[in-house]
Amino acid sequence: QVQLVQSGAEVKKPGSSVKVSCRASGGTFRSDVLNWVRQAPGQGPEWMGGIIPMFARPNYAKKFQGRVTFTADESTSTVYMELSSLKSEDTAVYYCARPLDTRIVYDAFDIWGQGTMVTVSS
Amino acid sequence: EMVLTQSPGTLSLSPGERATLSCRASQNVGSSYLAWYQQKPGQAPRLLIYGASSRATGIPDRFSGSGSGTDFTLTISRLEPEDVAVYYCQQYGSASFTFGPGTKVDIK
């Protein structure tokens, strides 16, 4: 049974950065696509991008290019999402999510982490 | 960029009634790249339907999906109290992912 376990809630100041982790268990990890999705309060989810750990070549949504970085640590089966230059509008729950078919980059999201609340406030 | 519109915004029905939720895309999604999710408060979204009409593992058969092109529908044949949630559509056919704004389903 594949599980995605994320790091805990964060409170950050505007202009700072946040780094959220997502540890995968039960899958093949290095060849699996893992995506990041965020959801602001009362809004629909928003895709931020994805990464395949073995290629270490992230695919970022246009909106976040230049401000987000995805990395992967194969030794701990963990992917990281770092978002910089934080603004109040970045306040959201951040999820990692795995597709139904992990060999397909663009597929429905079958398994989700529990979510990490990031609050940006002065 | 693909935009998804969902209607209605809120749906209030009695237990046992049929719920029909709509999702409209600004461009052709194709027949296979549309998913539906259910989200309850404080939880991550749960995949219900993928490929427009295939039920995900463990999803009750009262949930069904249909449609192609730009118009898609999620139907809950007989509403149960545990179906109270927000439902989102998602497209994944345009080299990115887009979600709709959601339809909230309430029980009267």
Coordinates of N, CA and C in Angstrom, one line a residue:
Chain A
Q1 N 0.9 -1.2 0.0 CA 0.0 0.0 0.0 C 0.9 1.2 0.0
V2 N 0.8 2.0 -1.1 CA 1.6 3.2 -1.2 C 1.1 4.3 -0.3
Q3 N 2.0 5.0 0.5 CA 1.5 6.1 1.3 C 2.5 7.3 1.1
L4 N 1.9 8.5 1.2 CA 2.7 9.7 1.1 C 2.5 10.4 2.4
V5 N 3.6 10.7 3.1 CA 3.5 11.4 4.4 C 4.3 12.7 4.3
Q6 N 3.6 13.8 4.7 CA 4.2 15.1 4.5 C 4.7 15.7 5.8
S7 N 5.5 16.7 5.7 CA 6.0 17.4 6.9 C 4.9 18.3 7.5
G8 N 5.1 18.8 8.7 CA 4.1 19.5 9.5 C 3.9 21.0 9.0
A9 N 2.9 21.6 9.6 CA 2.5 22.9 9.3 C 3.6 23.9 9.5
E10 N 3.6 25.0 8.7 CA 4.6 26.1 8.7 C 3.9 27.4 8.8
V11 N 4.6 28.3 9.5 CA 4.2 29.8 9.5 C 5.4 30.6 9.1
K12 N 5.2 31.4 8.0 CA 6.4 32.1 7.4 C 6.0 33.6 7.3
K13 N 7.1 34.4 7.2 CA 6.9 35.8 7.0 C 7.0 36.1 5.5
P14 N 6.3 37.1 5.0 CA 6.3 37.5 3.6 C 7.8 37.7 3.2
G15 N 8.1 37.2 2.0 CA 9.5 37.4 1.5 C 10.4 36.2 1.8
S16 N 10.0 35.4 2.7 CA 10.8 34.2 3.1 C 10.5 33.0 2.2
S17 N 11.2 31.9 2.5 CA 10.9 30.6 1.8 C 10.4 29.6 2.7
V18 N 9.8 28.6 2.1 CA 9.3 27.4 2.8 C 9.7 26.1 2.1
K19 N 10.0 25.1 2.8 CA 10.4 23.8 2.2 C 9.5 22.7 2.8
V20 N 8.8 22.0 2.0 CA 7.8 21.0 2.5 C 8.3 19.7 1.9
S21 N 8.3 18.6 2.8 CA 8.7 17.3 2.3 C 7.6 16.3 2.2
C22 N 7.8 15.3 1.4 CA 6.8 14.3 1.1 C 7.6 12.9 1.0
R23 N 7.4 12.1 2.0 CA 8.1 10.8 2.0 C 7.1 9.7 1.5
A24 N 7.6 8.9 0.5 CA 6.8 7.9 -0.1 C 7.2 6.5 0.5
S25 N 6.3 5.7 0.7 CA 6.5 4.3 1.1 C 5.7 3.4 0.3
G26 N 6.2 2.2 0.0 CA 5.5 1.2 -0.6 C 5.5 1.2 -2.1
G27 N 6.1 2.2 -2.8 CA 6.2 2.2 -4.2 C 7.6 2.0 -4.7
T28 N 7.8 2.3 -6.0 CA 9.1 2.1 -6.6 C 9.9 3.4 -6.5
F29 N 9.3 4.5 -6.1 CA 9.9 5.8 -5.9 C 10.7 6.4 -7.1
R30 N 11.8 5.9 -7.3 CA 12.7 6.6 -8.2 C 12.2 6.8 -9.6
S31 N 11.3 5.9 -10.0 CA 10.7 6.0 -11.4 C 9.3 6.5 -11.3
D32 N 8.7 6.8 -10.2 CA 7.4 7.3 -10.0 C 7.3 8.8 -10.2
V33 N 6.3 9.2 -10.9 CA 6.0 10.7 -11.0 C 5.4 11.1 -9.6
L34 N 5.9 12.2 -9.1 CA 5.2 12.8 -7.9 C 4.9 14.2 -8.2
N35 N 3.7 14.6 -7.9 CA 3.2 16.0 -8.2 C 3.0 16.8 -7.0
W36 N 3.1 18.1 -7.1 CA 2.7 19.0 -6.0 C 1.5 19.8 -6.4
V37 N 0.5 19.9 -5.5 CA -0.8 20.6 -5.7 C -1.0 21.5 -4.5
R38 N -1.5 22.7 -4.7 CA -1.8 23.5 -3.5 C -3.3 23.9 -3.6
Q39 N -3.8 24.2 -2.4 CA -5.2 24.6 -2.3 C -5.4 25.7 -1.3
A40 N -5.7 26.9 -1.8 CA -5.9 28.1 -1.0 C -7.3 27.9 -0.3
P41 N -7.5 28.5 0.9 CA -8.7 28.4 1.6 C -9.9 28.7 0.7
G42 N -10.9 27.8 0.6 CA -12.1 28.0 -0.1 C -12.0 27.9 -1.6
Q43 N -10.8 27.5 -2.1 CA -10.5 27.5 -3.5 C -10.4 26.0 -4.0
G44 N -10.4 25.9 -5.3 CA -10.1 24.6 -5.9 C -8.6 24.3 -5.9
P45 N -8.2 23.0 -6.1 CA -6.8 22.7 -6.1 C -6.1 23.4 -7.3
E46 N -4.8 23.5 -7.2 CA -4.0 24.1 -8.3 C -2.7 23.3 -8.4
W47 N -2.4 22.8 -9.6 CA -1.2 22.1 -9.9 C 0.0 23.0 -9.9
M48 N 1.1 22.6 -9.2 CA 2.3 23.4 -9.2 C 3.4 22.8 -10.1
G49 N 3.3 21.4 -10.3 CA 4.3 20.8 -11.1 C 4.6 19.4 -10.6
G50 N 5.6 18.7 -11.2 CA 5.9 17.3 -10.9 C 7.4 17.0 -11.0
I51 N 7.8 15.9 -10.5 CA 9.2 15.4 -10.6 C 9.2 13.9 -10.7
I52 N 10.1 13.4 -11.5 CA 10.4 11.9 -11.5 C 11.8 11.8 -10.9
P53 N 12.0 11.3 -9.7 CA 13.2 11.3 -9.0 C 14.4 10.8 -9.8
M54 N 14.3 9.7 -10.5 CA 15.4 9.2 -11.2 C 15.9 10.1 -12.3
F55 N 15.1 11.0 -12.8 CA 15.6 11.9 -13.9 C 15.9 13.3 -13.3
A56 N 15.4 13.5 -12.1 CA 15.7 14.8 -11.4 C 15.5 16.0 -12.3
R57 N 14.5 15.9 -13.2 CA 14.2 17.0 -14.1 C 12.8 17.4 -13.8
P58 N 12.6 18.4 -13.0 CA 11.2 18.8 -12.6 C 10.5 19.5 -13.8
N59 N 9.2 19.4 -13.7 CA 8.3 20.1 -14.7 C 7.4 21.0 -13.9
Y60 N 7.7 22.3 -14.0 CA 7.0 23.3 -13.2 C 5.8 23.9 -14.0
A61 N 4.7 24.2 -13.3 CA 3.6 24.9 -14.0 C 4.1 26.4 -14.2
K62 N 3.7 27.0 -15.3 CA 4.2 28.3 -15.7 C 4.1 29.3 -14.6
K63 N 3.0 29.2 -13.9 CA 2.7 30.2 -12.8 C 3.8 30.3 -11.8
F64 N 4.5 29.1 -11.5 CA 5.4 29.0 -10.4 C 6.9 29.0 -10.9
Q65 N 7.1 29.0 -12.2 CA 8.5 28.9 -12.7 C 9.3 30.1 -12.1
G66 N 10.5 29.8 -11.6 CA 11.3 30.9 -11.1 C 11.2 31.1 -9.6
R67 N 10.1 30.5 -9.0 CA 9.9 30.7 -7.6 C 9.8 29.4 -6.8
V68 N 9.7 28.2 -7.6 CA 9.5 26.9 -6.9 C 10.6 26.0 -7.4
T69 N 11.1 25.2 -6.4 CA 12.1 24.2 -6.7 C 11.7 22.8 -6.2
F70 N 11.7 21.8 -7.0 CA 11.4 20.4 -6.5 C 12.8 19.7 -6.5
T71 N 13.0 18.9 -5.5 CA 14.2 18.1 -5.4 C 13.7 16.7 -4.8
A72 N 14.6 15.7 -5.0 CA 14.3 14.4 -4.5 C 15.5 13.7 -3.9
D73 N 15.3 13.0 -2.8 CA 16.4 12.3 -2.2 C 16.0 10.8 -2.2
E74 N 16.7 10.1 -3.1 CA 16.3 8.6 -3.3 C 16.7 7.8 -2.1
S75 N 17.6 8.2 -1.3 CA 18.1 7.4 -0.1 C 17.0 7.4 0.9
T76 N 16.1 8.4 1.0 CA 15.0 8.4 1.9 C 13.6 8.4 1.3
S77 N 13.6 8.2 0.0 CA 12.3 8.2 -0.8 C 11.5 9.5 -0.5
T78 N 12.2 10.6 -0.5 CA 11.5 11.8 -0.1 C 11.7 12.9 -1.2
V79 N 10.6 13.6 -1.6 CA 10.6 14.7 -2.5 C 10.4 16.0 -1.7
Y80 N 10.9 17.0 -2.2 CA 10.8 18.3 -1.5 C 10.3 19.4 -2.4
M81 N 9.5 20.3 -1.9 CA 9.0 21.5 -2.6 C 9.4 22.7 -1.9
E82 N 10.2 23.6 -2.5 CA 10.6 24.8 -1.9 C 10.0 26.0 -2.7
L83 N 9.3 26.8 -2.0 CA 8.7 28.0 -2.6 C 9.3 29.2 -2.0
S84 N 9.8 30.1 -2.8 CA 10.5 31.3 -2.3 C 9.6 32.6 -2.5
S85 N 10.2 33.7 -2.0 CA 9.5 35.0 -2.1 C 8.0 34.9 -1.7
L86 N 7.8 34.3 -0.6 CA 6.4 34.1 -0.2 C 5.6 35.4 0.0
K87 N 4.3 35.2 -0.4 CA 3.3 36.3 -0.3 C 2.1 35.8 0.5
S88 N 1.3 36.7 0.9 CA 0.1 36.2 1.7 C -0.8 35.3 0.8
E89 N -0.8 35.5 -0.5 CA -1.6 34.7 -1.4 C -1.1 33.3 -1.5
D90 N 0.1 33.0 -1.0 CA 0.7 31.6 -1.0 C 0.1 30.8 0.2
T91 N -0.6 31.4 1.1 CA -1.3 30.7 2.2 C -2.2 29.7 1.6
A92 N -1.9 28.4 2.0 CA -2.6 27.3 1.3 C -2.2 26.0 2.0
V93 N -3.0 24.9 1.7 CA -2.6 23.6 2.0 C -1.8 23.0 0.8
Y94 N -0.6 22.5 1.0 CA 0.2 22.0 -0.1 C 0.2 20.5 0.0
Y95 N -0.1 19.8 -1.1 CA -0.2 18.4 -1.2 C 0.8 17.8 -2.2
C96 N 1.3 16.6 -1.8 CA 2.0 15.8 -2.9 C 1.0 14.8 -3.3
A97 N 1.1 14.4 -4.6 CA 0.1 13.4 -5.1 C 0.7 12.6 -6.2
R98 N 0.3 11.3 -6.2 CA 0.9 10.3 -7.2 C -0.2 9.9 -8.2
P99 N 0.2 9.8 -9.5 CA -0.8 9.5 -10.5 C -1.2 8.0 -10.4
L100 N -2.4 7.7 -11.0 CA -2.9 6.4 -11.0 C -1.9 5.4 -11.7
D101 N -1.4 5.8 -12.8 CA -0.3 5.0 -13.5 C 0.9 5.8 -13.4
T102 N 1.9 5.4 -12.6 CA 3.1 6.2 -12.2 C 4.0 6.3 -13.4
R103 N 3.7 5.5 -14.5 CA 4.6 5.6 -15.7 C 4.1 6.8 -16.6
I104 N 2.9 7.3 -16.3 CA 2.4 8.4 -17.1 C 2.5 9.7 -16.4
V105 N 3.1 10.7 -17.1 CA 3.3 12.0 -16.4 C 2.0 12.7 -16.2
Y106 N 1.1 12.6 -17.2 CA -0.2 13.3 -17.0 C -1.3 12.2 -16.8
D107 N -1.7 12.0 -15.6 CA -2.8 11.1 -15.3 C -3.5 11.6 -14.0
A108 N -4.7 11.0 -13.7 CA -5.4 11.4 -12.5 C -4.6 11.1 -11.3
F109 N -4.8 11.8 -10.2 CA -4.1 11.6 -9.0 C -4.8 10.7 -8.1
D110 N -4.2 9.5 -7.8 CA -4.8 8.4 -7.1 C -4.5 8.5 -5.6
I111 N -3.2 8.8 -5.3 CA -2.8 8.8 -3.9 C -2.3 10.2 -3.5
W112 N -2.8 10.7 -2.4 CA -2.4 12.1 -1.9 C -1.8 12.0 -0.6
G113 N -0.8 12.9 -0.3 CA -0.4 13.1 1.1 C -1.5 13.7 1.9
Q114 N -1.2 13.8 3.2 CA -2.2 14.4 4.1 C -2.3 15.9 4.0
G115 N -1.4 16.5 3.4 CA -1.4 18.0 3.2 C -0.6 18.7 4.3
T116 N 0.0 19.8 3.9 CA 0.8 20.6 4.8 C 0.3 22.1 4.7
M117 N -0.2 22.6 5.8 CA -0.7 24.0 5.8 C 0.5 24.9 6.0
V118 N 0.6 25.8 5.0 CA 1.6 26.9 5.0 C 0.8 28.2 5.2
T119 N 1.1 29.0 6.2 CA 0.5 30.3 6.5 C 1.6 31.3 6.3
V120 N 1.3 32.3 5.5 CA 2.2 33.4 5.3 C 1.6 34.7 5.9
S121 N 2.3 35.2 6.9 CA 1.7 36.3 7.6 C 2.8 37.1 8.3
S122 N 2.6 38.4 8.3 CA 3.6 39.2 9.0 C 3.3 39.3 10.5
Chain B
E1 N -4.7 28.8 -22.0 CA -4.8 27.9 -20.9 C -6.2 27.3 -20.7
M2 N -6.3 26.1 -20.4 CA -7.6 25.4 -20.2 C -8.2 25.9 -19.0
V3 N -9.5 26.3 -19.1 CA -10.3 26.7 -17.9 C -11.5 25.7 -17.7
L4 N -11.7 25.3 -16.5 CA -12.9 24.4 -16.2 C -13.9 25.2 -15.4
T5 N -15.2 25.1 -15.8 CA -16.3 25.7 -15.1 C -17.2 24.7 -14.6
Q6 N -17.6 24.7 -13.3 CA -18.5 23.7 -12.8 C -19.8 24.4 -12.3
S7 N -20.9 23.6 -12.5 CA -22.2 24.1 -12.1 C -23.0 22.9 -11.6
P8 N -24.0 23.2 -10.7 CA -24.2 24.5 -10.0 C -23.0 24.7 -9.0
G9 N -23.0 25.9 -8.3 CA -22.1 26.1 -7.3 C -22.4 25.3 -6.0
T10 N -23.7 25.2 -5.7 CA -24.1 24.4 -4.6 C -25.3 23.6 -5.0
L11 N -25.5 22.4 -4.5 CA -26.6 21.5 -4.8 C -27.1 21.0 -3.5
S12 N -28.4 21.3 -3.2 CA -29.0 20.8 -1.9 C -30.1 19.8 -2.3
L13 N -30.0 18.6 -1.9 CA -30.9 17.5 -2.2 C -31.2 16.7 -1.0
S14 N -32.3 15.9 -1.1 CA -32.7 15.0 0.0 C -32.0 13.6 -0.2
P15 N -31.8 12.9 0.9 CA -31.3 11.5 0.7 C -32.1 10.7 -0.3
G16 N -31.4 9.9 -1.1 CA -32.1 9.1 -2.1 C -32.3 9.8 -3.5
E17 N -32.1 11.1 -3.5 CA -32.3 11.8 -4.8 C -31.1 11.7 -5.7
R18 N -31.3 12.0 -6.9 CA -30.2 11.9 -7.9 C -29.5 13.3 -8.0
A19 N -28.2 13.3 -8.0 CA -27.4 14.5 -8.1 C -26.7 14.5 -9.4
T20 N -26.8 15.6 -10.2 CA -26.2 15.8 -11.5 C -25.3 17.0 -11.4
L21 N -23.9 16.8 -11.6 CA -22.9 17.8 -11.5 C -22.3 18.0 -12.9
S22 N -22.1 19.3 -13.3 CA -21.6 19.5 -14.6 C -20.2 20.2 -14.6
C23 N -19.4 19.8 -15.5 CA -18.1 20.4 -15.7 C -17.9 20.7 -17.2
R24 N -17.6 22.0 -17.5 CA -17.4 22.4 -18.9 C -16.0 23.0 -19.1
A25 N -15.3 22.5 -20.1 CA -14.0 23.0 -20.4 C -14.0 24.0 -21.5
S26 N -13.0 24.9 -21.4 CA -12.9 26.0 -22.4 C -12.3 25.5 -23.8
Q27 N -11.7 24.3 -23.7 CA -11.1 23.7 -24.9 C -11.5 22.2 -24.9
N28 N -11.3 21.6 -26.0 CA -11.6 20.1 -26.1 C -10.6 19.3 -25.2
V29 N -11.2 18.6 -24.3 CA -10.3 17.8 -23.4 C -10.1 16.4 -24.0
G30 N -10.9 16.0 -24.9 CA -10.8 14.6 -25.4 C -11.6 13.7 -24.5
S31 N -11.7 12.5 -24.8 CA -12.7 11.6 -24.1 C -12.1 11.0 -22.9
S32 N -10.7 11.0 -22.7 CA -10.1 10.2 -21.7 C -9.4 10.9 -20.6
Y33 N -9.4 12.3 -20.6 CA -8.5 13.0 -19.7 C -9.2 13.9 -18.7
L34 N -10.3 13.3 -18.2 CA -11.2 14.1 -17.3 C -11.4 13.2 -16.0
A35 N -11.1 13.8 -14.8 CA -11.3 13.1 -13.6 C -12.2 13.9 -12.7
W36 N -12.8 13.2 -11.7 CA -13.7 13.8 -10.7 C -13.1 13.4 -9.3
Y37 N -13.1 14.3 -8.4 CA -12.7 14.1 -7.0 C -13.7 14.5 -6.0
Q38 N -13.8 13.9 -4.9 CA -14.6 14.2 -3.7 C -13.7 14.7 -2.6
Q39 N -14.0 15.9 -2.0 CA -13.2 16.4 -0.9 C -14.1 16.7 0.3
K40 N -13.9 16.1 1.4 CA -14.6 16.4 2.7 C -13.7 17.3 3.5
P41 N -14.3 18.1 4.4 CA -13.5 19.1 5.2 C -12.3 18.5 5.9
G42 N -11.2 19.1 5.8 CA -10.0 18.7 6.4 C -9.3 17.5 5.8
Q43 N -9.8 17.0 4.7 CA -9.2 15.9 4.0 C -8.6 16.2 2.6
A44 N -7.7 15.4 2.1 CA -7.3 15.5 0.8 C -8.3 15.1 -0.2
P45 N -8.3 15.6 -1.4 CA -9.2 15.1 -2.4 C -9.1 13.6 -2.6
R46 N -10.2 12.9 -3.0 CA -10.3 11.5 -3.2 C -10.7 11.2 -4.6
L47 N -9.9 10.5 -5.4 CA -10.3 10.2 -6.8 C -11.5 9.3 -6.9
L48 N -12.5 9.8 -7.6 CA -13.8 9.0 -7.8 C -13.8 8.4 -9.2
I49 N -13.5 9.2 -10.2 CA -13.7 8.9 -11.6 C -12.5 9.3 -12.4
Y50 N -12.0 8.5 -13.3 CA -10.9 8.9 -14.2 C -11.3 8.5 -15.6
G51 N -10.6 9.1 -16.6 CA -11.0 8.8 -18.0 C -12.4 9.0 -18.3
A52 N -13.0 10.0 -17.6 CA -14.3 10.5 -17.8 C -15.4 9.6 -17.2
S53 N -15.2 8.3 -17.3 CA -16.2 7.3 -16.9 C -15.8 6.1 -16.1
S54 N -14.5 6.0 -15.8 CA -14.0 4.8 -15.1 C -14.0 5.1 -13.6
R55 N -14.6 4.2 -12.8 CA -14.6 4.4 -11.4 C -13.3 3.9 -10.8
A56 N -12.8 4.7 -9.8 CA -11.5 4.3 -9.2 C -11.8 3.2 -8.2
T57 N -10.8 2.5 -7.7 CA -10.9 1.4 -6.8 C -11.7 1.7 -5.6
G58 N -12.7 0.9 -5.3 CA -13.4 1.1 -4.0 C -14.5 2.1 -4.1
I59 N -14.8 2.7 -5.2 CA -15.8 3.8 -5.3 C -17.2 3.1 -5.6
P60 N -18.2 3.4 -4.8 CA -19.5 2.8 -4.9 C -20.1 3.0 -6.3
D61 N -20.9 2.1 -6.8 CA -21.4 2.2 -8.2 C -22.5 3.3 -8.3
R62 N -22.9 3.9 -7.2 CA -23.9 5.0 -7.3 C -23.2 6.3 -8.0
F63 N -21.9 6.3 -8.0 CA -21.1 7.3 -8.7 C -20.8 6.9 -10.1
S64 N -21.2 7.8 -11.1 CA -20.9 7.5 -12.5 C -20.5 8.8 -13.2
G65 N -19.6 8.7 -14.2 CA -19.2 9.8 -15.0 C -19.5 9.6 -16.5
S66 N -19.7 10.7 -17.2 CA -20.0 10.6 -18.6 C -19.5 11.9 -19.3
G67 N -19.5 11.9 -20.6 CA -19.2 13.1 -21.4 C -17.9 12.9 -22.2
S68 N -17.7 13.9 -23.1 CA -16.5 14.0 -23.9 C -16.4 15.4 -24.5
G69 N -15.2 15.7 -25.0 CA -15.1 17.0 -25.7 C -14.9 18.1 -24.6
T70 N -16.0 18.9 -24.5 CA -15.9 20.0 -23.5 C -17.0 19.8 -22.4
D71 N -17.9 18.9 -22.5 CA -19.0 18.8 -21.5 C -18.9 17.4 -20.8
F72 N -18.9 17.4 -19.5 CA -18.8 16.2 -18.7 C -19.8 16.3 -17.5
T73 N -20.2 15.1 -17.0 CA -21.2 15.1 -16.0 C -20.8 14.0 -14.9
L74 N -20.9 14.3 -13.7 CA -20.8 13.3 -12.6 C -22.2 13.2 -12.0
T75 N -22.7 11.9 -11.9 CA -24.0 11.6 -11.4 C -23.8 10.8 -10.1
I76 N -24.6 11.2 -9.1 CA -24.7 10.3 -7.9 C -26.2 9.8 -8.0
S77 N -26.4 8.6 -8.2 CA -27.7 8.1 -8.5 C -28.7 8.2 -7.3
R78 N -28.2 7.9 -6.1 CA -29.0 7.9 -4.9 C -28.2 8.5 -3.8
L79 N -28.4 9.8 -3.5 CA -27.6 10.5 -2.6 C -27.6 9.9 -1.2
E80 N -26.4 9.7 -0.6 CA -26.3 9.2 0.8 C -25.8 10.4 1.7
P81 N -26.1 10.4 3.0 CA -25.6 11.4 3.9 C -24.1 11.6 3.8
E82 N -23.3 10.5 3.6 CA -21.9 10.5 3.6 C -21.3 11.2 2.3
D83 N -22.2 11.5 1.3 CA -21.8 12.1 0.1 C -21.7 13.6 0.2
V84 N -22.0 14.2 1.3 CA -21.9 15.6 1.5 C -20.4 15.9 1.4
A85 N -20.1 16.8 0.5 CA -18.7 17.1 0.1 C -18.6 18.2 -1.0
V86 N -17.4 18.6 -1.3 CA -17.2 19.4 -2.5 C -16.6 18.5 -3.6
Y87 N -17.1 18.6 -4.8 CA -16.7 17.8 -5.9 C -16.0 18.6 -6.9
Y88 N -14.8 18.2 -7.3 CA -14.0 18.9 -8.3 C -13.8 18.1 -9.6
C89 N -13.8 18.7 -10.7 CA -13.4 18.0 -11.9 C -11.9 18.5 -12.2
Q90 N -11.2 17.7 -13.0 CA -9.8 18.0 -13.3 C -9.6 17.5 -14.7
Q91 N -8.9 18.3 -15.5 CA -8.4 17.8 -16.8 C -6.9 17.5 -16.8
Y92 N -6.5 16.5 -17.5 CA -5.1 16.2 -17.6 C -4.6 15.8 -19.0
G93 N -5.3 16.5 -20.0 CA -5.0 16.1 -21.3 C -4.2 17.2 -22.1
S94 N -3.8 18.3 -21.5 CA -3.2 19.4 -22.2 C -1.8 19.7 -21.7
A95 N -1.0 18.7 -21.4 CA 0.3 18.8 -20.9 C 0.4 19.6 -19.6
S96 N -0.7 19.7 -18.9 CA -0.7 20.3 -17.6 C -2.0 19.8 -16.9
F97 N -2.3 20.3 -15.7 CA -3.5 19.8 -15.0 C -4.2 21.1 -14.6
T98 N -5.6 21.0 -14.7 CA -6.4 22.1 -14.3 C -7.6 21.5 -13.5
F99 N -7.9 22.2 -12.4 CA -9.1 21.8 -11.7 C -10.2 22.9 -11.8
G100 N -11.4 22.4 -11.7 CA -12.5 23.4 -11.6 C -12.7 23.9 -10.2
P101 N -13.6 24.9 -10.1 CA -13.8 25.6 -8.8 C -14.6 24.8 -7.8
G102 N -15.3 23.7 -8.2 CA -16.0 22.8 -7.3 C -17.5 23.0 -7.3
T103 N -18.2 22.0 -6.9 CA -19.6 22.0 -6.6 C -19.8 21.4 -5.2
K104 N -20.4 22.2 -4.4 CA -20.7 21.7 -3.0 C -22.0 21.0 -3.0
V105 N -22.0 19.8 -2.4 CA -23.3 19.0 -2.3 C -23.7 18.9 -0.9
D106 N -24.9 19.4 -0.6 CA -25.5 19.4 0.8 C -26.6 18.4 0.8
I107 N -27.0 18.0 2.0 CA -28.2 17.3 2.3 C -29.3 18.2 2.9
K108 N -30.5 18.2 2.3 CA -31.6 19.0 2.8 C -32.0 18.5 4.2

